[in-house]
Amino acid sequence: MKSIITALLALVAMVGQGQEILRDWLKTDTITIRGRIEGYDSERMGFTSMNCYYYNVFEKDGVTIIFDIAPDGTFEKKYQASYPTRELIGPEETKIGFDNIPIFARPGETIDITIKPNGYGRYECYYNNGSSKDVERWLKADLDMWKLMEPISNFKGKISEVGDVAEQTWQNTLYIIQREAARLHFTAQEMQLALADMQGSFIEVMANYIRNHKNDIVKIEEVDGDFNVEIHDSIEWNELKKMENYQMMQRVDYDNPLLMCNDFHFVLNRIQFADIVTRLKYKGVLNENGEYIISAENEKKLLSNYLSALHELMGTDKNNLIIQLCAYNDMMNRFNTWRSQEDSIPQILADTTITLAEREYRLANLALVSNMIPVYLDVFTNPYIHQKAEAFYANKMSQTELSTPLPADNASADLIRSLCAKYPGRIIFIDFWGMSCGPCRAEIQGSQQLLSKIAKRDDVKLIFIAEERTAEGSEAYHKYVAEWLADEETVCVAKSDFTRLQELFQFNGIPHYETITPDCRRVRDALRINGFNNFIYELEQLKEKLK
C-alpha cells in the first residue's frame, strides 16, 4: 500500500507544482493572522475573543494564542512558527452558528481573512491571500479522517488480525480522497496535504486501537502506592510485545515533511511513547530491581535503544525526519535532568572517603549537558533540526535566573499576585485542573495523604485553579471539591479567564503545574515542582536554591 502513496505523490508532482509546497519548509519566522468579522456584535454573538491552541514540536510546551476582537470586528495576532501548519481558530462559546476557522500558513506570511454569513446564514471564512487561499479547497473539504478510519480505532479483535482491517480502511480512505479531490478540483499541493493528513491520522488511530486493546486485556490498579497488574490474556499480551505485529505502521512515509501540517504533536507523541518503543528503549539499562540509574553510560545506551526501536517500528535503517524529531523531543525532555546532575559535582569533589581516581570516574560518568548534547547533535543530520537543537541548548544555558517576574497590567497575573498576598512568605504551588480531565482528578485523588502532610507546612501553599463554564462553578464541581479538596485553597474561573491563564503561563493541556516564589515570581521550568510524585524532594531542592 505504501507503493500506492508513492505513485499518488508522483502523480501530483507531474501536475506542475507538486514540490512547491516543500520550498523552505523548515523555517523560523512569524505568522500573522489578521481579519474582520462582518456585522460583529459581541452581545449578540456571545464572544469577544477567539483562541488557537498552538503546538510547535521544536518547543517543549504548547501555547494558547488569544485573538482579541475589536468592537468593529477586526483582530490580528502574530506568533512564531517553524514550519507550515493548519490551525483552528474559534471562540470558546458562541450564541450563533460559528464554526472553528481552519487556517494554513507558512512562516513569514500574513494571512488576511474575512468572516461573514454565507448564503445559508452561517458564518464562513473567506481567504483573501496567501497559503490559505492557495489550499482553500482542502481547508474546506469535508475529509474527516478520523471518521473514515473508525473501523481501525473501533476494532476489538487481536493484533494479528488488525492488519486486514487497516488495509481495507487505508484503501477506502484513499478512494474517498481521490473522489473528493476530483470533485473539488484539488491542486497538487492540496492532494499532497490530504494524503499526509491521512497518514498522520492512520498513525493516531492505530495507536488508539493498540491502547484500547491493551486496556481490554490488562488491568492495572494502584494499591497503597504499589501497582497491581492483572493480565486477562497472557498470549495476546505477549503478542503486543512483538515488533512483527506492528508492520502496518511501515506503510507511512516518515520522511514526508507534510506530516507536520495536521496535529503533528499528537502524531509525534503516539510514536515517541508507543509501548513497543518504550519497552525496547529501556531494555538492558535497568538494574536488578527494575530501576533506572541516571549515568552518562545509561543515557547513551537509552538513546541508542530508542533509535533502534524507532528504526524497527518504521522499517528503516536511517534517521529519517520523524526519528530525528522524536530524538529532538527526547533531548528537550531530558535536558533538565542532565542539568540537575551538575548539583552532584561539588559533593563528589568533596568526598574524601573515595580515591581521586574514583572521584574522577564518577564525574566522567555523570549525565551532564556537556557530554549528552553532542551525542544528540550527531543524530540531527537535518541542518534545521541541528540548528534548532543548538539554539535550544544556548537558550537553556543562558537561563541563570531562578525565576522571572509576572507581567504588569495583566488581569491573570493580578489574580496570581492576589493569591501570593493571601499567603505571604510562602512558596505557592498551583495545580491547573478541570472536572473534565480524568488525569487531573486521578492525581488529586491519589495524593490525599501527601496533601494532608503538605497542608501542615507553613512554607508552601497548594492552590487548585479549575476551569468551569462560569466562575460560580457547576454542582458537580462543588461536590467534588467538598469531597476531595475540602481543606485546600480552590479557585474556580470561567473558561475565558482560564484561557487567559493558559496564555500567560504558556500551556495547553492539564493538569499543569506552576511554582511561584514568596516574592511572587514565576520559577523557571527547570526548577518548578512538577506534580505530586516527588513533591517534598523537589520543594526542598527549590528552597535550597532560593536561599
Coordinates of C-alpha atoms in Angstrom, one line a residue:
M1 CA 0.0 0.0 0.0
K2 CA 3.0 2.3 0.6
S3 CA 3.6 2.0 -3.2
I4 CA 0.1 3.5 -3.8
I5 CA 1.0 6.6 -1.8
T6 CA 4.3 6.9 -3.7
A7 CA 2.5 6.6 -7.0
L8 CA 0.0 9.2 -6.0
L9 CA 2.7 11.6 -4.9
A10 CA 4.5 11.1 -8.2
L11 CA 1.2 11.8 -10.0
V12 CA 0.5 15.1 -8.2
A13 CA 4.1 16.2 -8.8
M14 CA 3.5 15.8 -12.5
V15 CA 0.7 18.4 -12.3
G16 CA 3.4 21.0 -12.2
Q17 CA 3.6 22.3 -8.6
G18 CA 3.8 19.1 -6.6
Q19 CA 7.0 20.1 -4.8
E20 CA 6.4 23.8 -4.5
I21 CA 4.9 23.4 -1.0
L22 CA 8.2 21.9 0.2
R23 CA 10.2 25.0 -0.6
D24 CA 11.7 26.5 2.6
W25 CA 9.6 24.0 4.6
L26 CA 11.5 24.3 7.9
K27 CA 12.0 28.0 8.6
T28 CA 11.8 30.2 11.7
D29 CA 9.6 33.2 11.2
T30 CA 6.5 35.0 12.3
I31 CA 3.0 34.1 11.1
T32 CA 0.5 37.0 11.2
I33 CA -3.3 36.3 11.1
R34 CA -5.5 39.3 10.6
G35 CA -9.1 39.6 9.7
R36 CA -12.6 41.0 10.2
I37 CA -16.0 39.6 11.2
E38 CA -18.6 41.4 9.3
G39 CA -21.6 42.7 11.4
Y40 CA -19.7 41.8 14.6
D41 CA -21.8 42.4 17.7
S42 CA -20.2 40.9 20.9
E43 CA -23.5 40.8 22.8
R44 CA -25.4 39.1 20.0
M45 CA -22.7 36.7 19.1
G46 CA -21.6 35.9 22.6
F47 CA -17.8 36.3 22.4
T48 CA -15.1 38.9 22.5
S49 CA -12.1 36.8 21.5
M50 CA -11.1 33.7 19.6
N51 CA -8.5 31.1 20.6
C52 CA -5.9 28.9 18.9
Y53 CA -4.2 26.0 20.7
Y54 CA -0.8 26.0 19.0
Y55 CA 1.9 23.4 19.2
N56 CA 5.4 23.7 17.8
V57 CA 7.3 20.5 18.1
F58 CA 10.5 22.4 18.5
E59 CA 9.2 23.9 21.7
K60 CA 8.7 21.9 24.9
D61 CA 5.2 23.1 25.7
G62 CA 2.2 24.1 23.6
V63 CA 0.8 27.6 23.9
T64 CA -2.6 29.3 23.8
I65 CA -3.0 32.2 21.4
I66 CA -5.8 34.6 22.0
F67 CA -7.3 36.8 19.3
D68 CA -9.0 39.8 20.9
I69 CA -11.7 41.2 18.7
A70 CA -12.1 45.0 18.5
P71 CA -15.7 46.5 18.5
D72 CA -15.5 46.9 14.7
G73 CA -14.9 43.1 14.4
T74 CA -11.2 43.4 13.4
F75 CA -8.5 41.2 15.0
E76 CA -4.8 40.5 14.5
K77 CA -2.2 38.2 16.1
K78 CA 1.4 37.2 15.5
Y79 CA 3.1 34.1 16.6
Q80 CA 6.4 32.4 15.8
A81 CA 6.4 29.2 13.7
S82 CA 9.0 26.7 12.5
Y83 CA 7.0 25.1 9.7
P84 CA 3.7 25.5 7.8
T85 CA 0.7 24.2 9.7
R86 CA -3.1 24.0 9.6
E87 CA -4.6 25.6 12.8
L88 CA -8.2 26.1 14.0
I89 CA -9.3 29.5 15.4
G90 CA -12.6 30.0 17.1
P91 CA -14.4 31.2 20.2
E92 CA -14.8 29.0 23.4
E93 CA -18.6 29.6 23.3
T94 CA -21.0 31.4 21.0
K95 CA -24.6 32.3 20.8
I96 CA -24.7 31.8 17.0
G97 CA -23.6 29.3 14.4
F98 CA -19.9 29.9 14.3
D99 CA -17.6 27.1 13.4
N100 CA -13.8 27.0 14.0
I101 CA -11.9 28.6 11.2
P102 CA -9.2 26.5 9.5
I103 CA -6.0 28.4 8.6
F104 CA -3.0 27.2 6.7
A105 CA 0.1 29.4 6.8
R106 CA 3.8 29.3 6.2
P107 CA 6.4 31.1 8.5
G108 CA 6.8 34.6 7.3
E109 CA 3.3 35.0 5.9
T110 CA 0.5 37.4 6.7
I111 CA -2.9 35.7 6.2
D112 CA -5.9 38.1 5.7
I113 CA -9.4 36.7 6.1
T114 CA -13.0 37.9 6.2
I115 CA -15.7 36.1 8.2
K116 CA -19.2 36.8 7.1
P117 CA -22.6 35.0 6.6
N118 CA -22.8 32.7 3.6
G119 CA -26.0 32.1 1.5
Y120 CA -27.3 29.9 4.3
G121 CA -26.8 32.4 7.0
R122 CA -23.9 30.6 8.7
Y123 CA -20.7 32.4 9.2
E124 CA -18.0 31.3 6.8
C125 CA -14.3 32.2 6.3
Y126 CA -13.2 33.8 3.1
Y127 CA -9.5 33.7 2.4
N128 CA -8.1 36.9 0.8
N129 CA -4.5 35.8 0.2
G130 CA -1.5 33.6 0.9
S131 CA -1.2 29.8 1.5
S132 CA -4.7 29.6 3.0
K133 CA -6.1 30.9 -0.3
D134 CA -3.8 28.5 -2.3
V135 CA -5.2 25.4 -0.5
E136 CA -8.8 26.7 0.2
R137 CA -10.5 23.7 -1.3
W138 CA -8.5 21.3 1.0
L139 CA -9.2 23.5 4.1
K140 CA -12.9 23.5 3.4
A141 CA -13.2 19.9 2.2
D142 CA -15.2 17.5 4.4
L143 CA -12.4 15.0 4.8
D144 CA -12.9 13.8 8.3
M145 CA -10.0 11.3 8.5
W146 CA -10.9 10.2 12.0
K147 CA -14.4 9.2 10.9
L148 CA -13.1 7.5 7.8
M149 CA -10.7 5.4 9.9
E150 CA -13.2 4.5 12.6
P151 CA -13.1 0.8 11.6
I152 CA -9.5 0.6 13.0
S153 CA -10.0 2.6 16.2
N154 CA -13.2 0.6 16.9
F155 CA -11.7 -2.8 16.1
K156 CA -12.0 -5.3 19.0
G157 CA -10.0 -8.2 17.6
K158 CA -6.5 -9.5 18.1
I159 CA -3.4 -7.5 17.0
S160 CA -2.6 -10.2 14.5
E161 CA -6.0 -9.6 12.8
V162 CA -6.0 -5.8 12.7
G163 CA -3.8 -5.7 9.6
D164 CA -6.6 -6.8 7.3
V165 CA -8.9 -4.1 8.8
A166 CA -6.1 -1.5 8.5
E167 CA -5.6 -2.5 4.8
Q168 CA -9.2 -2.2 3.9
T169 CA -9.6 1.1 5.8
W170 CA -6.5 2.5 4.1
Q171 CA -7.8 1.6 0.6
N172 CA -11.3 3.0 1.4
T173 CA -9.8 6.3 2.7
L174 CA -7.6 6.6 -0.4
Y175 CA -10.6 6.1 -2.7
I176 CA -12.6 8.8 -0.9
I177 CA -9.7 11.3 -1.0
Q178 CA -9.3 10.6 -4.8
R179 CA -13.0 11.0 -5.3
E180 CA -13.3 14.3 -3.3
A181 CA -10.1 15.6 -4.9
A182 CA -11.5 15.1 -8.4
R183 CA -14.9 16.6 -7.4
L184 CA -13.4 19.7 -5.8
H185 CA -10.5 20.0 -8.3
F186 CA -7.7 19.8 -5.8
T187 CA -4.3 21.3 -6.8
A188 CA -1.2 19.2 -6.4
Q189 CA -0.5 20.9 -3.1
E190 CA -4.0 20.1 -1.8
M191 CA -3.7 16.5 -2.8
Q192 CA -0.3 16.2 -1.1
L193 CA -1.7 17.7 2.1
A194 CA -4.7 15.4 2.1
L195 CA -2.5 12.3 1.7
A196 CA -0.3 13.5 4.5
D197 CA -3.3 14.1 6.7
M198 CA -4.4 10.6 6.0
Q199 CA -1.1 9.1 7.0
G200 CA -0.9 11.1 10.3
S201 CA -4.5 10.1 11.2
F202 CA -3.5 6.5 10.4
I203 CA -0.7 6.6 13.0
E204 CA -3.1 8.0 15.6
V205 CA -6.0 5.6 15.1
M206 CA -3.5 2.6 15.1
A207 CA -2.1 3.9 18.4
N208 CA -5.7 4.2 19.7
Y209 CA -6.5 0.7 18.8
I210 CA -3.4 -0.6 20.5
R211 CA -4.1 1.4 23.6
N212 CA -7.7 0.2 23.8
H213 CA -6.7 -3.4 23.1
K214 CA -4.1 -3.3 25.8
N215 CA -6.7 -1.9 28.3
D216 CA -9.0 -4.7 27.4
I217 CA -6.5 -7.4 28.3
V218 CA -4.6 -5.8 31.2
K219 CA -6.0 -4.3 34.4
I220 CA -3.7 -2.0 36.4
E221 CA -4.7 -0.8 39.9
E222 CA -2.7 1.2 42.4
V223 CA -3.0 -0.2 45.9
D224 CA -1.2 1.6 48.8
G225 CA 1.4 3.0 46.4
D226 CA 2.1 -0.2 44.6
F227 CA 0.8 -1.1 41.1
N228 CA -1.1 -4.4 40.8
V229 CA -1.1 -5.7 37.2
E230 CA -3.7 -8.3 36.2
I231 CA -3.3 -9.9 32.7
H232 CA -6.5 -11.4 31.3
D233 CA -5.0 -12.8 28.2
S234 CA -1.3 -13.6 28.5
I235 CA -0.9 -14.9 24.9
E236 CA -2.3 -11.7 23.5
W237 CA -0.2 -9.7 26.0
N238 CA 2.9 -11.3 24.6
E239 CA 1.8 -10.7 21.0
L240 CA 1.6 -6.9 21.8
K241 CA 5.4 -7.1 22.7
K242 CA 6.4 -8.4 19.2
M243 CA 7.5 -5.8 16.7
E244 CA 6.5 -8.0 13.8
N245 CA 2.9 -7.3 14.8
Y246 CA 3.4 -3.6 14.0
Q247 CA 4.3 -3.9 10.3
M248 CA 1.2 -2.0 9.3
M249 CA 2.9 1.1 10.7
Q250 CA 5.6 0.9 8.0
R251 CA 3.2 2.0 5.2
V252 CA 3.6 5.6 6.4
D253 CA 6.3 7.8 4.7
Y254 CA 8.1 9.1 7.8
D255 CA 10.4 11.3 5.8
N256 CA 7.5 13.3 4.4
P257 CA 7.6 16.8 6.0
L258 CA 3.9 17.3 5.1
L259 CA 3.1 15.1 8.1
M260 CA 3.9 18.1 10.2
C261 CA 0.8 20.0 8.9
N262 CA -2.0 18.5 10.8
D263 CA -2.0 17.9 14.6
F264 CA 1.6 16.8 14.3
H265 CA 2.3 17.0 18.0
F266 CA -0.3 14.2 18.5
V267 CA 1.2 12.1 15.8
L268 CA 4.8 12.5 17.2
N269 CA 3.5 11.8 20.7
R270 CA 2.0 8.5 19.6
I271 CA 5.3 7.4 18.0
Q272 CA 7.5 8.7 20.8
F273 CA 5.7 7.0 23.6
A274 CA 4.4 3.8 21.9
D275 CA 4.6 1.0 24.4
I276 CA 6.6 -1.2 21.9
V277 CA 9.2 1.6 21.6
T278 CA 9.4 2.4 25.3
R279 CA 9.8 -1.3 26.2
L280 CA 12.8 -1.6 23.8
K281 CA 14.2 1.7 24.9
Y282 CA 14.8 0.5 28.4
K283 CA 16.0 -3.0 27.5
G284 CA 19.3 -3.7 29.2
V285 CA 19.6 -0.5 31.1
L286 CA 17.5 -1.3 34.2
N287 CA 19.2 -2.8 37.3
E288 CA 18.2 -6.0 39.0
N289 CA 15.4 -4.1 40.9
G290 CA 14.0 -2.8 37.7
E291 CA 15.2 0.7 38.4
Y292 CA 16.9 3.2 36.0
I293 CA 20.1 4.8 37.3
I294 CA 21.0 8.0 35.6
S295 CA 24.5 8.0 34.2
A296 CA 26.2 9.0 31.0
E297 CA 26.6 5.4 30.0
N298 CA 23.0 4.6 30.6
E299 CA 21.7 7.8 28.9
K300 CA 23.7 7.0 25.8
K301 CA 22.5 3.4 25.8
L302 CA 19.0 4.7 26.2
L303 CA 19.3 6.9 23.1
S304 CA 20.8 4.1 21.1
N305 CA 18.0 1.7 22.1
Y306 CA 15.4 4.4 21.3
L307 CA 16.7 5.0 17.8
S308 CA 16.9 1.2 17.2
A309 CA 13.3 0.8 18.3
L310 CA 12.1 3.6 16.0
H311 CA 14.1 2.2 13.1
E312 CA 12.5 -1.2 13.6
L313 CA 9.0 0.2 14.0
M314 CA 9.3 2.3 10.8
G315 CA 11.2 -0.3 8.8
T316 CA 14.2 1.8 8.1
D317 CA 17.9 1.9 8.8
K318 CA 18.4 5.6 8.7
N319 CA 17.4 8.5 11.0
N320 CA 14.5 9.9 8.9
L321 CA 12.8 13.2 9.6
I322 CA 10.3 11.8 12.2
I323 CA 13.0 9.8 14.0
Q324 CA 15.2 13.0 14.3
L325 CA 12.2 14.9 15.6
C326 CA 11.5 12.1 18.2
A327 CA 15.1 12.4 19.3
Y328 CA 14.8 16.2 19.5
N329 CA 11.8 16.0 21.8
D330 CA 13.6 13.3 23.8
M331 CA 16.5 15.8 24.2
M332 CA 14.2 18.6 25.4
N333 CA 12.5 16.3 27.9
R334 CA 15.8 15.0 29.4
F335 CA 17.7 18.3 29.4
N336 CA 16.6 19.4 32.9
T337 CA 17.6 16.1 34.3
W338 CA 21.1 16.4 32.8
R339 CA 21.5 20.0 34.2
S340 CA 20.3 18.9 37.6
Q341 CA 23.2 16.3 37.7
E342 CA 25.6 19.3 37.9
D343 CA 24.5 19.6 41.6
S344 CA 26.3 16.4 42.3
I345 CA 29.7 17.7 41.2
P346 CA 30.6 19.6 44.4
Q347 CA 29.6 16.6 46.6
I348 CA 31.7 14.2 44.5
L349 CA 34.8 16.5 44.6
A350 CA 34.5 16.9 48.4
D351 CA 34.1 13.2 49.1
T352 CA 37.4 12.2 50.7
T353 CA 36.1 8.7 51.5
I354 CA 37.0 7.7 48.0
T355 CA 40.2 8.0 46.0
L356 CA 40.9 10.7 43.4
A357 CA 40.6 8.1 40.6
E358 CA 37.2 7.1 41.9
R359 CA 36.1 10.7 42.1
E360 CA 37.2 11.3 38.5
Y361 CA 35.4 8.2 37.3
R362 CA 32.1 9.3 39.0
L363 CA 32.5 12.7 37.5
A364 CA 33.1 11.3 34.0
N365 CA 30.1 9.1 34.2
L366 CA 27.7 11.9 35.2
A367 CA 25.0 12.5 32.6
L368 CA 25.7 16.2 32.1
V369 CA 24.6 18.7 29.5
S370 CA 28.2 18.9 28.3
N371 CA 28.5 15.3 27.5
M372 CA 25.0 14.5 26.3
I373 CA 24.2 17.3 23.9
P374 CA 27.0 16.3 21.5
V375 CA 25.6 12.8 21.4
Y376 CA 22.2 14.1 20.3
L377 CA 23.6 16.6 17.9
D378 CA 25.2 13.7 16.0
V379 CA 21.7 12.3 15.4
F380 CA 20.4 15.6 13.8
T381 CA 21.7 15.3 10.2
N382 CA 18.9 17.7 9.1
P383 CA 20.5 21.1 9.1
Y384 CA 17.4 22.9 10.5
I385 CA 16.9 20.4 13.3
H386 CA 20.6 20.6 14.2
Q387 CA 20.4 24.4 14.3
K388 CA 17.3 24.4 16.5
A389 CA 19.0 21.9 18.9
E390 CA 22.0 24.2 19.2
A391 CA 19.7 27.2 19.8
F392 CA 17.7 25.3 22.4
Y393 CA 20.9 24.4 24.2
A394 CA 22.2 28.0 24.1
N395 CA 18.9 29.4 25.3
K396 CA 18.6 27.0 28.2
M397 CA 22.2 27.5 29.4
S398 CA 21.6 31.3 29.3
Q399 CA 18.8 30.9 31.8
T400 CA 20.6 31.7 35.1
E401 CA 17.8 33.5 36.9
L402 CA 15.8 31.1 39.2
S403 CA 12.6 33.0 38.5
T404 CA 11.1 35.7 36.4
P405 CA 8.6 38.5 37.3
L406 CA 4.9 38.3 36.3
P407 CA 3.9 40.9 33.7
A408 CA 2.4 44.2 34.9
D409 CA -1.1 45.4 33.7
N410 CA -2.3 41.8 33.2
A411 CA -5.5 40.6 34.9
S412 CA -4.4 37.0 35.0
A413 CA -1.1 38.0 36.7
D414 CA -3.1 40.1 39.1
L415 CA -5.0 37.0 40.2
I416 CA -1.7 35.2 41.0
R417 CA -0.5 38.3 42.9
S418 CA -3.6 38.4 45.0
L419 CA -3.1 34.7 45.9
C420 CA 0.5 35.4 46.8
A421 CA -0.6 38.3 49.0
K422 CA -3.0 36.0 50.8
Y423 CA -0.1 33.7 51.8
P424 CA 2.9 35.9 52.4
G425 CA 6.3 34.3 52.8
R426 CA 5.2 31.0 51.2
I427 CA 6.0 29.2 48.0
I428 CA 2.8 28.9 46.0
F429 CA 2.2 25.7 44.1
I430 CA -0.6 26.0 41.5
D431 CA -2.4 23.0 40.1
F432 CA -4.4 23.9 37.0
W433 CA -7.1 21.3 36.5
G434 CA -10.7 20.7 35.4
M435 CA -13.6 18.4 36.1
S436 CA -13.4 17.1 32.5
C437 CA -9.8 16.0 33.0
G438 CA -9.5 12.4 34.2
P439 CA -5.8 12.5 34.8
C440 CA -6.3 15.7 36.9
R441 CA -8.8 14.0 39.2
A442 CA -6.7 10.9 39.4
E443 CA -3.7 12.9 40.5
I444 CA -5.7 14.7 43.2
Q445 CA -7.4 11.6 44.5
G446 CA -4.2 9.5 44.5
S447 CA -2.4 12.2 46.5
Q448 CA -4.7 12.6 49.5
Q449 CA -2.1 11.5 52.2
L450 CA 0.5 13.8 50.7
L451 CA -1.9 16.7 50.5
S452 CA -2.6 16.3 54.3
K453 CA 1.1 16.4 55.0
I454 CA 1.6 19.5 52.9
A455 CA -1.3 21.3 54.5
K456 CA 0.6 21.2 57.8
R457 CA 3.6 23.1 56.4
D458 CA 4.0 26.8 56.7
D459 CA 6.5 27.2 53.9
V460 CA 4.3 26.2 50.9
K461 CA 0.6 26.6 49.9
L462 CA -1.3 24.5 47.4
I463 CA -3.8 26.3 45.2
F464 CA -6.1 24.5 42.8
I465 CA -7.4 26.6 39.9
A466 CA -10.2 24.9 37.9
E467 CA -11.8 25.7 34.6
E468 CA -15.6 25.8 34.6
R469 CA -18.2 27.2 32.3
T470 CA -18.8 30.0 34.8
A471 CA -16.8 31.4 37.7
E472 CA -19.6 30.2 40.1
G473 CA -18.8 26.6 39.1
S474 CA -21.1 23.6 38.5
E475 CA -22.9 21.5 41.1
A476 CA -20.5 18.6 40.1
Y477 CA -17.5 20.8 40.7
H478 CA -18.6 21.9 44.2
K479 CA -19.5 18.3 45.2
Y480 CA -16.1 17.1 44.0
V481 CA -14.2 19.9 45.9
A482 CA -16.2 19.2 49.0
E483 CA -15.1 15.5 48.8
W484 CA -11.5 15.8 47.7
L485 CA -10.3 19.3 48.2
A486 CA -12.3 20.5 51.2
D487 CA -9.1 21.7 53.1
E488 CA -7.4 23.2 50.1
E489 CA -7.4 26.7 48.6
T490 CA -9.6 26.3 45.5
V491 CA -10.3 28.9 42.8
C492 CA -12.9 28.4 40.1
V493 CA -12.6 30.5 36.9
A494 CA -14.7 30.7 33.7
K495 CA -13.4 29.3 30.5
S496 CA -12.4 32.6 29.1
D497 CA -10.4 33.5 32.2
F498 CA -8.8 30.1 32.3
T499 CA -7.7 30.6 28.6
R500 CA -6.0 33.9 29.7
L501 CA -4.1 32.0 32.3
Q502 CA -3.1 29.4 29.7
E503 CA -1.8 32.3 27.5
L504 CA 0.1 33.8 30.5
F505 CA 1.8 30.6 31.6
Q506 CA 2.1 29.2 28.0
F507 CA 0.4 25.8 28.4
N508 CA -2.4 23.9 26.7
G509 CA -3.0 20.6 28.4
I510 CA -4.0 19.9 32.0
P511 CA -3.0 19.1 34.6
H512 CA -0.4 21.8 34.5
Y513 CA 1.7 23.0 37.4
E514 CA 3.3 26.3 38.3
T515 CA 5.5 27.3 41.2
I516 CA 5.6 30.9 42.4
T517 CA 8.3 32.2 44.8
P518 CA 7.4 34.0 48.1
D519 CA 8.1 37.4 46.3
C520 CA 5.6 36.3 43.6
R521 CA 7.9 35.5 40.7
R522 CA 7.5 32.5 38.4
V523 CA 10.0 29.7 38.9
R524 CA 11.6 28.7 35.6
D525 CA 10.6 25.4 34.2
A526 CA 13.8 23.5 35.1
L527 CA 13.2 24.2 38.8
R528 CA 9.5 24.3 39.3
I529 CA 7.7 21.4 41.1
N530 CA 6.2 19.1 38.6
G531 CA 3.3 17.5 40.3
F532 CA 3.0 15.4 43.4
N533 CA 5.2 12.4 42.7
N534 CA 8.4 13.9 44.2
F535 CA 6.8 17.0 45.7
I536 CA 8.7 17.1 49.1
Y537 CA 12.1 16.4 47.5
E538 CA 11.6 19.0 44.7
L539 CA 10.3 21.5 47.3
E540 CA 13.4 21.1 49.4
Q541 CA 15.7 21.4 46.4
L542 CA 14.0 24.6 45.3
K543 CA 14.1 26.1 48.8
E544 CA 17.9 25.4 48.9
K545 CA 18.4 27.2 45.6
L546 CA 16.2 30.2 46.7
K547 CA 18.4 30.8 49.8

